[in-house]
Coordinates of C-alpha atoms in Angstrom, one line a residue:
X1 CA -17.8 -11.2 -23.5
X2 CA -14.6 -9.6 -25.0
X3 CA -15.0 -7.1 -27.8
X4 CA -12.5 -7.3 -30.7
X5 CA -10.8 -4.1 -29.5
X6 CA -9.8 -5.8 -26.3
X7 CA -7.7 -8.2 -28.2
X8 CA -6.1 -5.4 -30.2
X9 CA -5.4 -3.6 -26.9
X10 CA -4.0 -6.7 -25.3
X11 CA -1.8 -7.5 -28.3
X12 CA -0.4 -4.0 -28.8
X13 CA 0.4 -3.5 -25.1
X14 CA 2.2 -6.9 -25.0
X15 CA 4.4 -5.9 -28.0
X16 CA 4.9 -2.4 -26.5
X17 CA 6.0 -3.8 -23.1
X18 CA 8.4 -6.2 -24.8
X19 CA 9.9 -3.3 -26.7
X20 CA 10.3 -1.4 -23.4
X21 CA 12.3 -4.2 -21.9
X22 CA 14.5 -4.5 -25.0
X23 CA 15.3 -0.8 -25.1
X24 CA 16.2 -0.6 -21.4
X25 CA 18.6 -3.4 -21.6
X26 CA 20.1 -2.2 -24.9
X27 CA 20.6 1.4 -23.7
X28 CA 21.9 0.4 -20.3
X29 CA 24.4 -1.9 -21.9
X30 CA 25.5 0.7 -24.4
X31 CA 25.9 3.4 -21.7
X32 CA 27.7 1.1 -19.3
X33 CA 30.1 -0.2 -22.0
X34 CA 30.7 3.3 -23.4
X35 CA 31.2 5.2 -20.1
X36 CA 32.3 2.4 -17.7
X37 CA 30.2 4.2 -15.0
X38 CA 27.5 2.4 -13.1
X39 CA 26.1 5.8 -12.0
X40 CA 25.5 6.8 -15.6
X41 CA 23.9 3.5 -16.3
X42 CA 21.5 3.8 -13.3
X43 CA 20.5 7.3 -14.5
X44 CA 18.4 5.6 -17.2
X45 CA 15.8 4.0 -14.9
X46 CA 16.0 7.2 -12.7
X47 CA 15.1 9.5 -15.6
X48 CA 12.5 7.0 -16.7
X49 CA 10.7 7.1 -13.4
X50 CA 10.9 10.9 -13.1
X51 CA 9.5 11.4 -16.6
X52 CA 6.7 9.0 -16.0
X53 CA 5.9 10.8 -12.7
X54 CA 5.5 14.1 -14.5
X55 CA 3.5 12.5 -17.3
X56 CA 1.1 10.9 -14.8
X57 CA 0.5 14.3 -13.2
X58 CA -0.4 15.9 -16.5
X59 CA -2.3 12.9 -17.9
X60 CA -5.8 14.1 -16.9
X61 CA -5.4 17.1 -19.2
X62 CA -4.9 14.7 -22.1
X63 CA -7.7 12.4 -21.0
X64 CA -10.4 15.1 -21.1
X65 CA -9.2 16.3 -24.5
X66 CA -8.6 13.1 -26.4
X67 CA -10.0 9.6 -26.5
X68 CA -8.1 6.9 -24.7
X69 CA -7.2 5.0 -27.9
X70 CA -5.7 8.2 -29.3
X71 CA -3.5 8.6 -26.2
X72 CA -2.2 5.1 -26.8
X73 CA -1.6 6.0 -30.4
X74 CA 0.4 9.1 -29.5
X75 CA 2.5 7.1 -27.2
X76 CA 3.2 4.3 -29.8
X77 CA 3.8 6.8 -32.7
X78 CA 6.1 9.0 -30.6
X79 CA 8.1 6.1 -29.4
X80 CA 8.4 4.6 -32.9
X81 CA 9.7 7.9 -34.3
X82 CA 12.0 8.5 -31.4
X83 CA 13.5 5.0 -31.5
X84 CA 13.9 5.2 -35.3
X85 CA 15.8 8.5 -34.8
X86 CA 17.8 7.2 -31.8
X87 CA 18.8 4.0 -33.6
X88 CA 19.9 6.0 -36.7
X89 CA 21.9 8.3 -34.4
X90 CA 23.7 5.3 -32.7
X91 CA 24.1 3.4 -36.0
X92 CA 27.6 2.5 -37.4
X93 CA 27.0 5.1 -40.1
X94 CA 26.5 8.0 -37.7
X95 CA 28.3 6.7 -34.6
X96 CA 26.6 8.9 -32.1
X97 CA 27.3 8.2 -28.5
X98 CA 26.4 11.4 -26.7
X99 CA 25.0 10.7 -23.2
X100 CA 22.9 13.9 -23.1
X101 CA 21.2 12.8 -26.4
X102 CA 20.6 9.3 -25.0
X103 CA 19.2 10.6 -21.7
X104 CA 17.0 13.1 -23.4
X105 CA 15.6 10.3 -25.6
X106 CA 14.9 8.2 -22.5
X107 CA 13.1 11.2 -20.8
X108 CA 10.9 11.8 -23.9
X109 CA 10.1 8.1 -24.4
X110 CA 9.2 7.7 -20.7
X111 CA 7.1 10.8 -20.7
X112 CA 5.1 9.4 -23.6
X113 CA 4.8 6.1 -21.8
X114 CA 3.6 7.7 -18.6
X115 CA -0.1 7.6 -19.6
X116 CA 0.0 4.3 -21.3
X117 CA -0.8 2.0 -18.3
X118 CA -3.5 4.2 -16.8
X119 CA -5.1 4.5 -20.3
X120 CA -4.9 0.7 -20.8
X121 CA -6.4 -0.2 -17.4
X122 CA -9.1 2.4 -17.9
X123 CA -10.0 1.0 -21.4
X124 CA -10.3 -2.6 -20.2
X125 CA -13.7 -2.1 -18.4
X126 CA -15.0 -0.4 -21.6
X127 CA -14.0 -3.3 -23.8
X128 CA -15.3 -6.3 -21.8
X129 CA -18.5 -7.1 -19.9
X130 CA -18.4 -6.5 -16.2
X131 CA -18.7 -10.3 -15.6
X132 CA -15.5 -10.8 -17.6
X133 CA -13.5 -8.0 -16.1
X134 CA -11.6 -10.2 -13.6
X135 CA -10.7 -12.7 -16.3
X136 CA -9.6 -9.9 -18.6
X137 CA -7.3 -8.4 -15.9
X138 CA -5.9 -11.9 -15.3
X139 CA -5.1 -12.4 -19.0
X140 CA -3.3 -9.0 -19.1
X141 CA -1.4 -9.9 -15.9
X142 CA -0.2 -13.2 -17.5
X143 CA 1.1 -11.4 -20.6
X144 CA 2.8 -8.7 -18.5
X145 CA 4.6 -11.4 -16.5
X146 CA 5.5 -13.4 -19.5
X147 CA 7.0 -10.4 -21.1
X148 CA 9.0 -9.6 -18.0
X149 CA 10.0 -13.2 -17.5
X150 CA 11.2 -13.8 -21.1
X151 CA 12.0 -10.3 -22.1
X152 CA 15.0 -9.7 -19.8
X153 CA 16.6 -13.0 -20.7
X154 CA 16.0 -12.7 -24.4
X155 CA 17.0 -9.0 -24.5
X156 CA 20.3 -9.7 -22.7
X157 CA 21.0 -12.5 -25.2
X158 CA 20.1 -10.3 -28.1
X159 CA 22.3 -7.4 -27.0
X160 CA 25.3 -9.8 -26.4
X161 CA 24.9 -11.6 -29.7
X162 CA 23.9 -8.8 -32.2
X163 CA 24.8 -5.6 -30.3
X164 CA 22.8 -2.5 -29.2
X165 CA 22.1 -1.0 -32.6
X166 CA 20.3 -4.0 -34.2
X167 CA 18.4 -4.4 -30.9
X168 CA 17.2 -0.8 -31.1
X169 CA 16.1 -1.5 -34.7
X170 CA 14.0 -4.4 -33.4
X171 CA 12.5 -2.2 -30.8
X172 CA 11.6 0.4 -33.4
X173 CA 9.9 -2.3 -35.5
X174 CA 8.0 -3.4 -32.4
X175 CA 6.7 0.1 -31.7
X176 CA 5.8 0.4 -35.4
X177 CA 3.6 -2.8 -35.1
X178 CA 2.1 -1.6 -31.9
X179 CA 1.3 1.8 -33.5
X180 CA -0.5 0.1 -36.5
X181 CA -2.6 -2.2 -34.3
X182 CA -3.6 0.7 -31.9
X183 CA -5.4 2.4 -34.8
X184 CA -7.9 -0.5 -34.7
X185 CA -8.9 0.0 -31.1
X186 CA -12.4 1.5 -30.8
X187 CA -13.9 2.8 -27.5
X188 CA -17.5 1.6 -27.5
X189 CA -18.5 4.3 -24.9
X190 CA -17.8 7.0 -27.5
X191 CA -19.2 7.7 -31.0
X192 CA -17.5 5.8 -33.8
X193 CA -14.7 7.7 -35.6
X194 CA -15.5 8.9 -39.0
X195 CA -11.8 8.8 -40.0
X196 CA -8.4 8.0 -38.5
X197 CA -7.9 11.5 -37.0
X198 CA -11.4 11.9 -35.5
X199 CA -10.0 11.4 -32.0
X200 CA -11.4 14.3 -30.0
X201 CA -13.1 13.4 -26.7
X202 CA -15.7 16.2 -26.6
X203 CA -18.1 16.5 -29.5
X204 CA -21.6 17.5 -30.2
X205 CA -22.4 13.8 -31.0
X206 CA -21.4 12.8 -27.4
X207 CA -23.7 15.5 -26.0
X208 CA -26.6 14.0 -28.0
X209 CA -26.9 17.0 -30.4
X210 CA -26.2 16.7 -34.1
X211 CA -24.4 19.8 -35.6
X212 CA -26.5 19.5 -38.8
X213 CA -29.7 19.9 -36.8
X214 CA -28.5 23.1 -35.1
X215 CA -29.8 26.3 -36.6
X216 CA -27.5 29.2 -37.1
X217 CA -29.2 31.1 -34.4
X218 CA -28.8 28.4 -31.8
X219 CA -25.3 27.3 -32.8
X220 CA -23.5 30.2 -31.3
X221 CA -25.4 29.8 -28.1
X222 CA -24.6 26.1 -27.9
X223 CA -20.9 26.7 -28.5
X224 CA -20.8 29.5 -25.9
X225 CA -22.5 27.1 -23.4
X226 CA -20.1 24.4 -24.2
X227 CA -17.1 26.7 -23.6
X228 CA -18.6 27.8 -20.3
X229 CA -19.0 24.2 -19.2
X230 CA -15.4 23.3 -19.8
X231 CA -13.7 22.9 -16.4
X232 CA -10.4 24.7 -15.7
X233 CA -7.1 22.8 -16.0
X234 CA -6.6 23.0 -12.3
X235 CA -10.0 21.4 -11.7
X236 CA -9.2 18.7 -14.2
X237 CA -5.9 17.9 -12.6
X238 CA -7.6 17.7 -9.2
X239 CA -10.5 15.5 -10.1
X240 CA -8.7 12.2 -9.9
X241 CA -7.0 13.1 -6.6
X242 CA -10.3 14.2 -5.1
X243 CA -12.0 11.0 -6.1
X244 CA -9.2 9.0 -4.5
X245 CA -9.7 10.9 -1.2
X246 CA -13.5 11.2 -1.0
X247 CA -14.3 7.6 -2.1
X248 CA -13.9 5.3 0.9
X249 CA -13.2 2.3 -1.3
X250 CA -10.8 4.0 -3.6
X251 CA -9.0 5.6 -0.6
X252 CA -8.7 2.2 1.1
X253 CA -7.4 0.4 -2.1
X254 CA -4.9 3.2 -2.8
X255 CA -3.5 3.1 0.8
X256 CA -3.3 -0.7 0.5
X257 CA -1.4 -0.4 -2.8
X258 CA 0.9 2.3 -1.4
X259 CA 1.6 0.3 1.7
X260 CA 2.3 -2.9 -0.3
X261 CA 4.5 -0.9 -2.7
X262 CA 6.6 0.4 0.2
X263 CA 8.0 -3.1 0.7
X264 CA 7.9 -4.0 -3.0
X265 CA 11.4 -2.9 -3.9
X266 CA 13.0 -5.8 -2.1
X267 CA 12.8 -7.7 -5.4
X268 CA 15.2 -5.3 -7.1
X269 CA 18.2 -7.1 -8.4
X270 CA 20.7 -5.7 -6.0
X271 CA 18.8 -6.8 -2.9
X272 CA 18.2 -10.2 -4.3
X273 CA 21.8 -10.7 -5.2
X274 CA 22.9 -9.6 -1.7
X275 CA 20.5 -12.1 -0.2
X276 CA 21.7 -14.9 -2.4
X277 CA 25.3 -14.3 -1.4
X278 CA 24.9 -13.5 2.3
X279 CA 22.0 -15.8 3.3
X280 CA 21.9 -18.6 0.8
X281 CA 25.7 -18.6 0.3
X282 CA 25.4 -19.0 -3.5
X283 CA 26.8 -17.2 -6.5
X284 CA 25.2 -15.1 -9.2
X285 CA 23.9 -18.2 -11.0
X286 CA 21.4 -18.8 -8.2
X287 CA 20.4 -15.1 -8.5
X288 CA 19.2 -15.9 -12.0
X289 CA 17.4 -19.0 -10.8
X290 CA 15.5 -17.0 -8.2
X291 CA 14.6 -14.3 -10.8
X292 CA 13.3 -16.9 -13.1
X293 CA 11.3 -18.6 -10.3
X294 CA 9.8 -15.3 -9.3
X295 CA 8.4 -14.6 -12.7
X296 CA 7.4 -18.2 -13.3
X297 CA 5.4 -18.1 -10.1
X298 CA 3.7 -14.8 -11.2
X299 CA 2.8 -16.4 -14.6
X300 CA 1.4 -19.4 -12.7
X301 CA -0.6 -17.0 -10.5
X302 CA -2.2 -15.2 -13.5
X303 CA -3.2 -18.6 -15.0
X304 CA -4.8 -19.7 -11.7
X305 CA -6.7 -16.4 -11.4
X306 CA -8.2 -16.9 -14.9
X307 CA -8.9 -20.6 -14.3
X308 CA -10.8 -19.8 -11.0
X309 CA -12.4 -16.6 -12.1
X310 CA -16.0 -17.8 -11.4
X311 CA -15.2 -18.7 -7.8
X312 CA -13.1 -15.6 -7.1
X313 CA -15.8 -13.3 -8.5
X314 CA -18.1 -14.2 -5.6
X315 CA -15.5 -13.4 -2.9
X316 CA -13.2 -10.8 -4.5
X317 CA -12.4 -9.0 -1.3
X318 CA -11.4 -12.1 0.6
X319 CA -9.3 -13.2 -2.4
X320 CA -7.4 -9.9 -2.2
X321 CA -6.8 -10.3 1.5
X322 CA -5.8 -13.9 1.2
X323 CA -3.2 -13.0 -1.4
X324 CA -1.8 -10.2 0.7
X325 CA -1.6 -12.2 3.9
X326 CA -0.3 -15.3 2.0
X327 CA 2.5 -13.2 0.4
X328 CA 3.4 -11.7 3.7
X329 CA 3.8 -15.1 5.4
X330 CA 5.8 -16.5 2.5
X331 CA 8.2 -13.6 2.4
X332 CA 8.8 -14.1 6.1
X333 CA 9.6 -17.8 5.5
X334 CA 11.8 -16.8 2.6
X335 CA 13.8 -14.4 4.8
X336 CA 14.4 -17.0 7.5
X337 CA 15.2 -19.8 5.1
X338 CA 18.8 -20.7 4.3
X339 CA 18.3 -23.5 1.8
X340 CA 18.7 -22.4 -1.8
X341 CA 16.4 -25.1 -3.4
X342 CA 13.7 -24.3 -0.8
X343 CA 14.1 -20.6 -1.6
X344 CA 13.1 -21.4 -5.3
X345 CA 10.0 -23.2 -4.2
X346 CA 9.0 -20.4 -1.8
X347 CA 9.4 -17.8 -4.6
X348 CA 7.3 -19.8 -7.0
X349 CA 4.5 -20.0 -4.4
X350 CA 4.6 -16.3 -3.9
X351 CA 3.5 -15.8 -7.5
X352 CA -0.1 -16.9 -7.1
X353 CA -0.5 -14.9 -3.9
X354 CA 0.9 -11.8 -5.6
X355 CA -1.3 -12.0 -8.6
X356 CA -4.4 -12.9 -6.6
X357 CA -3.9 -9.7 -4.6
X358 CA -2.9 -7.4 -7.5
X359 CA -5.6 -8.6 -10.0
X360 CA -8.3 -8.4 -7.4
X361 CA -7.3 -4.9 -6.4
X362 CA -7.1 -3.7 -10.0
X363 CA -10.6 -5.1 -10.7
X364 CA -12.1 -3.5 -7.6
X365 CA -10.6 -0.1 -8.5
X366 CA -12.0 -0.4 -12.1
X367 CA -15.4 -1.1 -10.6
X368 CA -15.3 1.7 -7.9
X369 CA -15.8 4.7 -10.1
X370 CA -17.4 5.8 -13.4
X371 CA -15.7 5.0 -16.7
X372 CA -15.2 8.7 -17.4
X373 CA -13.5 9.3 -14.1
X374 CA -11.4 6.1 -14.1
X375 CA -8.5 7.4 -16.3
X376 CA -8.0 10.4 -14.0
X377 CA -8.1 8.1 -10.9
X378 CA -5.6 5.7 -12.3
X379 CA -3.3 8.5 -13.3
X380 CA -3.3 10.0 -9.8
X381 CA -2.7 6.5 -8.3
X382 CA 0.2 5.9 -10.7
X383 CA 1.8 9.1 -9.5
X384 CA 1.5 8.1 -5.9
X385 CA 2.9 4.6 -6.5
X386 CA 5.9 5.9 -8.5
X387 CA 6.7 8.2 -5.6
X388 CA 6.3 5.4 -3.1
X389 CA 8.6 3.2 -5.2
X390 CA 11.3 5.8 -5.0
X391 CA 10.9 6.1 -1.2
X392 CA 10.8 2.3 -0.9
X393 CA 14.2 2.0 -2.6
X394 CA 15.8 4.4 -0.2
X395 CA 14.0 3.0 2.8
X396 CA 14.8 -0.6 2.1
X397 CA 18.4 0.3 1.3
X398 CA 18.7 1.9 4.8
X399 CA 17.0 -1.1 6.4
X400 CA 19.4 -3.6 4.7
X401 CA 22.4 -1.5 5.7
X402 CA 21.3 -1.0 9.3
X403 CA 19.5 -4.3 10.1
X404 CA 20.9 -6.8 7.5
X405 CA 19.4 -8.2 4.3
X406 CA 17.5 -11.0 6.1
X407 CA 15.7 -8.5 8.4
X408 CA 15.0 -6.3 5.4
X409 CA 12.8 -9.1 3.9
X410 CA 11.1 -9.6 7.3
X411 CA 10.3 -5.9 7.4
X412 CA 8.8 -6.2 3.9
X413 CA 6.7 -9.0 5.0
X414 CA 5.5 -7.0 8.0
X415 CA 4.6 -4.1 5.7
X416 CA 2.5 -6.4 3.4
X417 CA 0.7 -7.8 6.5
X418 CA -0.1 -4.2 7.6
X419 CA -1.6 -3.5 4.1
X420 CA -3.9 -6.6 4.5
X421 CA -4.8 -5.5 8.1
X422 CA -5.8 -2.1 6.8
X423 CA -8.0 -3.7 4.2
X424 CA -9.7 -5.8 6.8
X425 CA -10.3 -2.8 9.1
X426 CA -11.9 -1.0 6.2
X427 CA -14.0 -3.9 5.0
X428 CA -17.3 -2.0 5.3
X429 CA -16.2 0.2 2.4
X430 CA -16.1 -2.9 0.2
X431 CA -19.7 -4.0 0.8
X432 CA -22.1 -4.3 -2.1
X433 CA -24.4 -1.5 -0.8
X434 CA -21.5 0.9 -0.5
X435 CA -20.4 0.0 -4.0
X436 CA -23.8 0.7 -5.5
X437 CA -24.1 4.0 -3.6
X438 CA -20.7 5.1 -4.8
X439 CA -21.4 4.3 -8.4
X440 CA -24.7 6.3 -8.2
X441 CA -22.7 9.2 -6.8
X442 CA -20.1 9.1 -9.6
X443 CA -22.6 8.8 -12.3

């Protein structure tokens, strides 16, 4: 059901995600304490998002040139080396504290990380049977949420207890472990590697022709034909975007994701803190409780998806819509509620709805195109979602300022309801016959 490489992928990405959380907290704390400026501290997530955006745009060029495991290895190795250098620069022996150096490191790290998630999500369908795909996505969702849930609390404790430099050293070790494990990942859809550095995507083996069997007279012709068949870089960059637009199912899923993301920024810390103070009339301690409840609910949701995978598999489309509508209703109740204990319960209940919707959408996207096209599609989608997230932050800030924090959450619930409604109106594109026709076209 699960190939061994899936467990390697699952483990290395869990360690890598934990390292991401640690470094964000460590660097943000270091910059805030050193400069005393909130603006400089907020530049870290800003540069991170912008670098990932650019990386996502260029990712298709890397996907067609190298195997997906190699892209993950580049990311892990680069981040390991960068973190080692950054930790040494910020160590007590060097005492470096230049903000341009730190910001440049963040940009480079985030650029390397930009193709990690699309590569990971594109590899999963190659490493598990189709019947186990929903379960695999559920397991990955659980680990992602556990890392988020525990990572922020543990990283804050680590930074406060041992300081930024030792925390950065832990991050470097984490990326080193992830790098080592990544070398064990094999893509079964491509020929086995003969050695560690045999990572090129295009080879004569993949085309079904052995180089040894080629005569000298035909070798030159074969190489010339292969060069002529190579698509231009512009064509490669456009492929994923064209697939998103021309496939009715991918287009519907992407619009649903984008619509849902437009209201997704309401769980940013600043908005949650404002709601706790103005609506629930509580202090920062309850902000922490709601954060913990939100992630605990998400973990619970992932567990339920895995436990009910056989039932959900038969009605994946309805599971997605149920999750989206259920979340929209709960966030509206949350906005109108003024009881702090009730708010904790509502947030916990949101978790299963959120994961039910997100895991179902991810699984349907993975099944809606060929395995070769999937990395390009996911890269294009990641670019769109990063853009929408930035727009969402500005839009929701304006709504909160103009209409109040309670109405902001009501607007977010309405947006999620619109996403579910759009899915229902486009339900024909999710039919089995349409799916089969689309896969035949892609292949």
